[in-house]
CSV table of C-alpha atoms in Angstrom, one decimal:
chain,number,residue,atom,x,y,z
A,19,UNK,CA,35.0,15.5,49.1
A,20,UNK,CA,34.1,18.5,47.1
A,21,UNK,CA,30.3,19.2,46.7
A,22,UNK,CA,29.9,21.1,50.2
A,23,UNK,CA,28.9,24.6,50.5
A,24,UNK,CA,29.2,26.0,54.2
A,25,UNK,CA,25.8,25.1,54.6
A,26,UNK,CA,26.5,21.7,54.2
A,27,UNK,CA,24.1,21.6,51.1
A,28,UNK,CA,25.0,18.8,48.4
A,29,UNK,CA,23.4,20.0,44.9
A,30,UNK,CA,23.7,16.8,43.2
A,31,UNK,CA,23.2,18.0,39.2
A,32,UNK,CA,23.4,15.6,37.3
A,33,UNK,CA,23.9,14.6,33.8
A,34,UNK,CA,24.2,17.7,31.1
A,35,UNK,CA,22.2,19.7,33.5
A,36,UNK,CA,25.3,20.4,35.4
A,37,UNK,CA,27.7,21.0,32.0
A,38,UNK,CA,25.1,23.2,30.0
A,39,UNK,CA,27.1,26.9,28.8
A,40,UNK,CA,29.9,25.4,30.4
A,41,UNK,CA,28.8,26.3,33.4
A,42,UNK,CA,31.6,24.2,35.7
A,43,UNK,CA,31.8,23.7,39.1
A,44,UNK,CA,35.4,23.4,39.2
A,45,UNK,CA,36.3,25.5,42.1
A,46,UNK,CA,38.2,23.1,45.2
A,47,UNK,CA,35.5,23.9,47.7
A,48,UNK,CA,35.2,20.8,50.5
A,49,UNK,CA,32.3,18.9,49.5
A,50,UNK,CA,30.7,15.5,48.8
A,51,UNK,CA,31.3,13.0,46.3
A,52,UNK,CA,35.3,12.8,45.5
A,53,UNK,CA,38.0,13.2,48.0
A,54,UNK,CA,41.7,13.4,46.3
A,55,UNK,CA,43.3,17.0,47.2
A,56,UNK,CA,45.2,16.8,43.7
A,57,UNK,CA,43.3,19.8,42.3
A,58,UNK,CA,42.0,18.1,39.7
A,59,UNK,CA,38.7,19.8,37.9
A,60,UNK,CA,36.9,17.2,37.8
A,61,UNK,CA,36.4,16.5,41.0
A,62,UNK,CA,34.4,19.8,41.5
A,63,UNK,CA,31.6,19.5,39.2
A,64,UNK,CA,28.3,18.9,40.9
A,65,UNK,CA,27.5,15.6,39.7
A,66,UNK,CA,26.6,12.5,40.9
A,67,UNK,CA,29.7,10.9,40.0
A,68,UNK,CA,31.8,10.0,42.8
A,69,UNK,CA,33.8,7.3,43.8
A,70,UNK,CA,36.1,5.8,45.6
A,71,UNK,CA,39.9,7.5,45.8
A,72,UNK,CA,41.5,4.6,43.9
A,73,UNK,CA,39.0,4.9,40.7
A,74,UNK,CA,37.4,1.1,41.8
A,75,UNK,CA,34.0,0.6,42.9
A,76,UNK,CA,33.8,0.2,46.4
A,77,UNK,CA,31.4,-3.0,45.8
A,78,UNK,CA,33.6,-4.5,43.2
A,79,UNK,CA,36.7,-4.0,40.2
A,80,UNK,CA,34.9,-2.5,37.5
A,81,UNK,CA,36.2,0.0,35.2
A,82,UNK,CA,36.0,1.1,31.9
A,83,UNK,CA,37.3,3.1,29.3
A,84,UNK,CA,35.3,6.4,28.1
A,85,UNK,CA,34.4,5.7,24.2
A,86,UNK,CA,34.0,9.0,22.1
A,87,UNK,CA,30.7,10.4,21.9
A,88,UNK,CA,28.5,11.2,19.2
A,89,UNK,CA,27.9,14.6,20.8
A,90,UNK,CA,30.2,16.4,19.0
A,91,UNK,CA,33.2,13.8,19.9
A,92,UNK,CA,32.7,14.5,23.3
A,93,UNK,CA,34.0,11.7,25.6
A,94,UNK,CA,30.9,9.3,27.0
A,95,UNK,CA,31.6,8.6,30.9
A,96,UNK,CA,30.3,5.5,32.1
A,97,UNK,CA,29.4,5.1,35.8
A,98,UNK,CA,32.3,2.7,36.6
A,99,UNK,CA,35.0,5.0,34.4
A,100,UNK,CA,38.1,4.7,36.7
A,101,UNK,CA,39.2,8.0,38.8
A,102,UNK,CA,42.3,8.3,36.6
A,103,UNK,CA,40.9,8.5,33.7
A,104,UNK,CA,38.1,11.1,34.7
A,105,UNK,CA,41.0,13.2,35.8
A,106,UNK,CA,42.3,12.4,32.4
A,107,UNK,CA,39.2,13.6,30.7
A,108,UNK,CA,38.9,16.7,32.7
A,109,UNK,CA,42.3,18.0,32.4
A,110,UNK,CA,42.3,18.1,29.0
A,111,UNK,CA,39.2,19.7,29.1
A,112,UNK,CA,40.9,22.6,31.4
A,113,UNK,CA,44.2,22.8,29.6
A,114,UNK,CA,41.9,23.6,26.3
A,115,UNK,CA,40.2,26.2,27.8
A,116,UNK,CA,43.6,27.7,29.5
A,117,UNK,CA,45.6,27.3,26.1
A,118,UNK,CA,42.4,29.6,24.6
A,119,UNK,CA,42.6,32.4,27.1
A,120,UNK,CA,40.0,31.5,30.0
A,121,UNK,CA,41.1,32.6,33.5
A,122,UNK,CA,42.2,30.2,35.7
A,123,UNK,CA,42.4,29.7,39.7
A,124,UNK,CA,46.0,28.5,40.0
A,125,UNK,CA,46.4,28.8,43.4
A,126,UNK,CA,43.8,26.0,43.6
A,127,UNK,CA,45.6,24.0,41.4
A,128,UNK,CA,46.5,24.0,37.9
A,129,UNK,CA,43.2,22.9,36.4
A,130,UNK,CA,40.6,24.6,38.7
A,131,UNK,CA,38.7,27.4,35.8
A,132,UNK,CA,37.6,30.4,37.3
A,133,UNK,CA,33.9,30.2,37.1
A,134,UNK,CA,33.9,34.4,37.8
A,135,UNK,CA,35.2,34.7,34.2
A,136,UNK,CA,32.8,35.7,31.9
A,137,UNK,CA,34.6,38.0,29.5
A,138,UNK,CA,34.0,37.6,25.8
A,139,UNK,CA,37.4,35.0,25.7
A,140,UNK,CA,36.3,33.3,28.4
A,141,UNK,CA,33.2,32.2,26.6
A,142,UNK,CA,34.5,32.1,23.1
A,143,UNK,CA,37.3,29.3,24.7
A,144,UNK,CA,34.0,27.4,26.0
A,145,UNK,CA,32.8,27.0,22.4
A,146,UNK,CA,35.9,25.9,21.0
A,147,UNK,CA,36.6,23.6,24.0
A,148,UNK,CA,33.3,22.2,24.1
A,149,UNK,CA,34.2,18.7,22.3
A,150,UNK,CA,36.4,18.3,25.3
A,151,UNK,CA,33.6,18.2,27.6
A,152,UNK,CA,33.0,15.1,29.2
A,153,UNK,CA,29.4,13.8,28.9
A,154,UNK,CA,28.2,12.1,32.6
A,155,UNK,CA,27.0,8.9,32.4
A,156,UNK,CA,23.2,8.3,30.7
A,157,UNK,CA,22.3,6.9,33.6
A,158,UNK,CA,22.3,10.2,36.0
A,159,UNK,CA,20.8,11.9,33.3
A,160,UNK,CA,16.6,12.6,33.7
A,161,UNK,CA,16.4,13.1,29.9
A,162,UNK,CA,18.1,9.6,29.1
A,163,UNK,CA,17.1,7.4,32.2
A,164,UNK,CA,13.6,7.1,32.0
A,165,UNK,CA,13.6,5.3,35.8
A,166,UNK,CA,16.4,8.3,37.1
A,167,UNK,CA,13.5,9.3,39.8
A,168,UNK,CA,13.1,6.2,41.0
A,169,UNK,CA,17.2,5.3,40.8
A,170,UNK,CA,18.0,8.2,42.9
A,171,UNK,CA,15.8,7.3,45.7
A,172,UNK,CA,17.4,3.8,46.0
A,173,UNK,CA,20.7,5.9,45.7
A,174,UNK,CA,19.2,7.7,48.9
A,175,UNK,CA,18.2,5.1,51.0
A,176,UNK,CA,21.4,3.1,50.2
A,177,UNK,CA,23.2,5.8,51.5
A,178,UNK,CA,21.5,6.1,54.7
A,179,UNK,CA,21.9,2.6,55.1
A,180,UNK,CA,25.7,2.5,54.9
A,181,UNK,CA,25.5,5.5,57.4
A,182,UNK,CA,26.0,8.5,55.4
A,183,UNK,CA,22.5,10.4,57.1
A,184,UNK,CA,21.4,12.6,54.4
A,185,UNK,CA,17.5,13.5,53.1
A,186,UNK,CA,16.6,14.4,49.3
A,187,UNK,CA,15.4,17.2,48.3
A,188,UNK,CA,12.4,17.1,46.6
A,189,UNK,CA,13.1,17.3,42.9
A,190,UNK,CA,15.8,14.5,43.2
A,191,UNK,CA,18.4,17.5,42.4
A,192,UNK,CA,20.6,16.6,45.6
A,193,UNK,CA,20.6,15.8,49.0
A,194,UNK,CA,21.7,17.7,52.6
A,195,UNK,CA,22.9,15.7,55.6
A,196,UNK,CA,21.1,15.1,58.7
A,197,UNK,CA,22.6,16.9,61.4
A,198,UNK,CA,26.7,16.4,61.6
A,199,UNK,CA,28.7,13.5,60.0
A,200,UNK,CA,31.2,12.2,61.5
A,201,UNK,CA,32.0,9.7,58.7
A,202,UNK,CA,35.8,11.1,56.9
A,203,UNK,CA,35.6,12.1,53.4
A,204,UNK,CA,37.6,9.2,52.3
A,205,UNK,CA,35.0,6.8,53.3
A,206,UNK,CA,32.4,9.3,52.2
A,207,UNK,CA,33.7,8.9,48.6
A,208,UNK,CA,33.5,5.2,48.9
A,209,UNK,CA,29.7,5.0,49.9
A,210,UNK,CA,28.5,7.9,47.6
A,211,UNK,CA,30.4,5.8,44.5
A,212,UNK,CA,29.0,2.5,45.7
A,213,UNK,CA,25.7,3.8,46.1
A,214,UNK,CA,26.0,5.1,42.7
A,215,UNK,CA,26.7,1.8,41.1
A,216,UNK,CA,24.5,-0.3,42.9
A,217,UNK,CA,21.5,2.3,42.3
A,218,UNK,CA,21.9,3.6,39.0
A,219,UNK,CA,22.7,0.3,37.6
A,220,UNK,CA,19.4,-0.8,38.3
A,221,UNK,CA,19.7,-3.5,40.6
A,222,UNK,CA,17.4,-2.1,43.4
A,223,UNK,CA,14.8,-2.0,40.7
């Protein structure tokens, strides 16, 4: 997992809230949501996009390709996009903005950006990288999902209910656990992700 913070609080941004002025989470801290120790930068932005560590959905086979974007070419994520090619997605976005001069924390792996890097290169490599961006799925966006509110506290209680003991926080934006888990991140990734299907997709509706 790799949302933690030593406080053990998950801020689950979702959508383009947790993308905006490239503003990356990318950093290899131990946290919630995916569980692969490659290094990989995507698995460090604070999104509600997990899943399990072989890319399928822990409640069924489902993947999908990301399709280009009409955000600038950006690629579209959908919710069951397959581990392998988020990686995909994500690396390329962190060899563009290594190839244009951003700082990098390679003793976390070869794709983890420095998020302390705000120099005048750092940000001009953000615009000209920002077509490489992968956009999160519409459906853990608040501005496209018009029921997201209402999808995240199914995705809530279907946690709990697998035994991952966490509570909300009030605007929806994440989540903290309840007291210690004792559940291993593996299976950690499998819940969040199938939560995240069954949730987000509506059928608790």
């Amino acid at each position: 997992m790799n949302h933690f913070d030593i406080a053990g609080l998950h801020r689950r941004v979702l959508g383009a809230a947790a993308l905006t002025a490239g503003v990356l989470l990318l950093t290899g801290c131990a946290g919630s949501g995916d569980s692969d120790d490659k290094g990989s930068t995507r698995q460090d932005v604070a999104s509600l996009h997990s899943e399990a560590p072989d890319g399928n959905a822990a409640d069924g086979n489902a993947t999908a390709q990301a399709t280009p974007s009409a955000d600038d070419g950006r690629p579209q994520l959908r919710l069951d996009s397959s581990e392998e090619e988020k990686d995909r997605y994500w690396h390329l976005y962190a060899v563009c903005l290594k190839d244009h001069g951003h700082k990098m924390l390679t003793a976390r792996g070869p794709d983890s950006i420095d998020q302390s890097d705000h120099s005048a290169t750092a940000k001009a490599a953000t615009k000209a990288c920002a077509n490489k961006l992968p956009l999160q799925p519409p459906e853990l966006d608040e501005a496209t999902n018009p029921h997201y509110d209402d999808d995240y506290r199914a995705y809530v209680k279907c946690l709990n209910r697998k035994g991952l003991k966490v509570t909300a926080l009030p605007d929806n934006s994440g989540w903290t656990y309840d007291g210690n888990t004792t559940m291993s991140a593996a299976r950690q990734s499998q819940v969040d992700r199938s939560c995240t299907l069954e949730a987000f997709r509506g059928t608790t509706r």
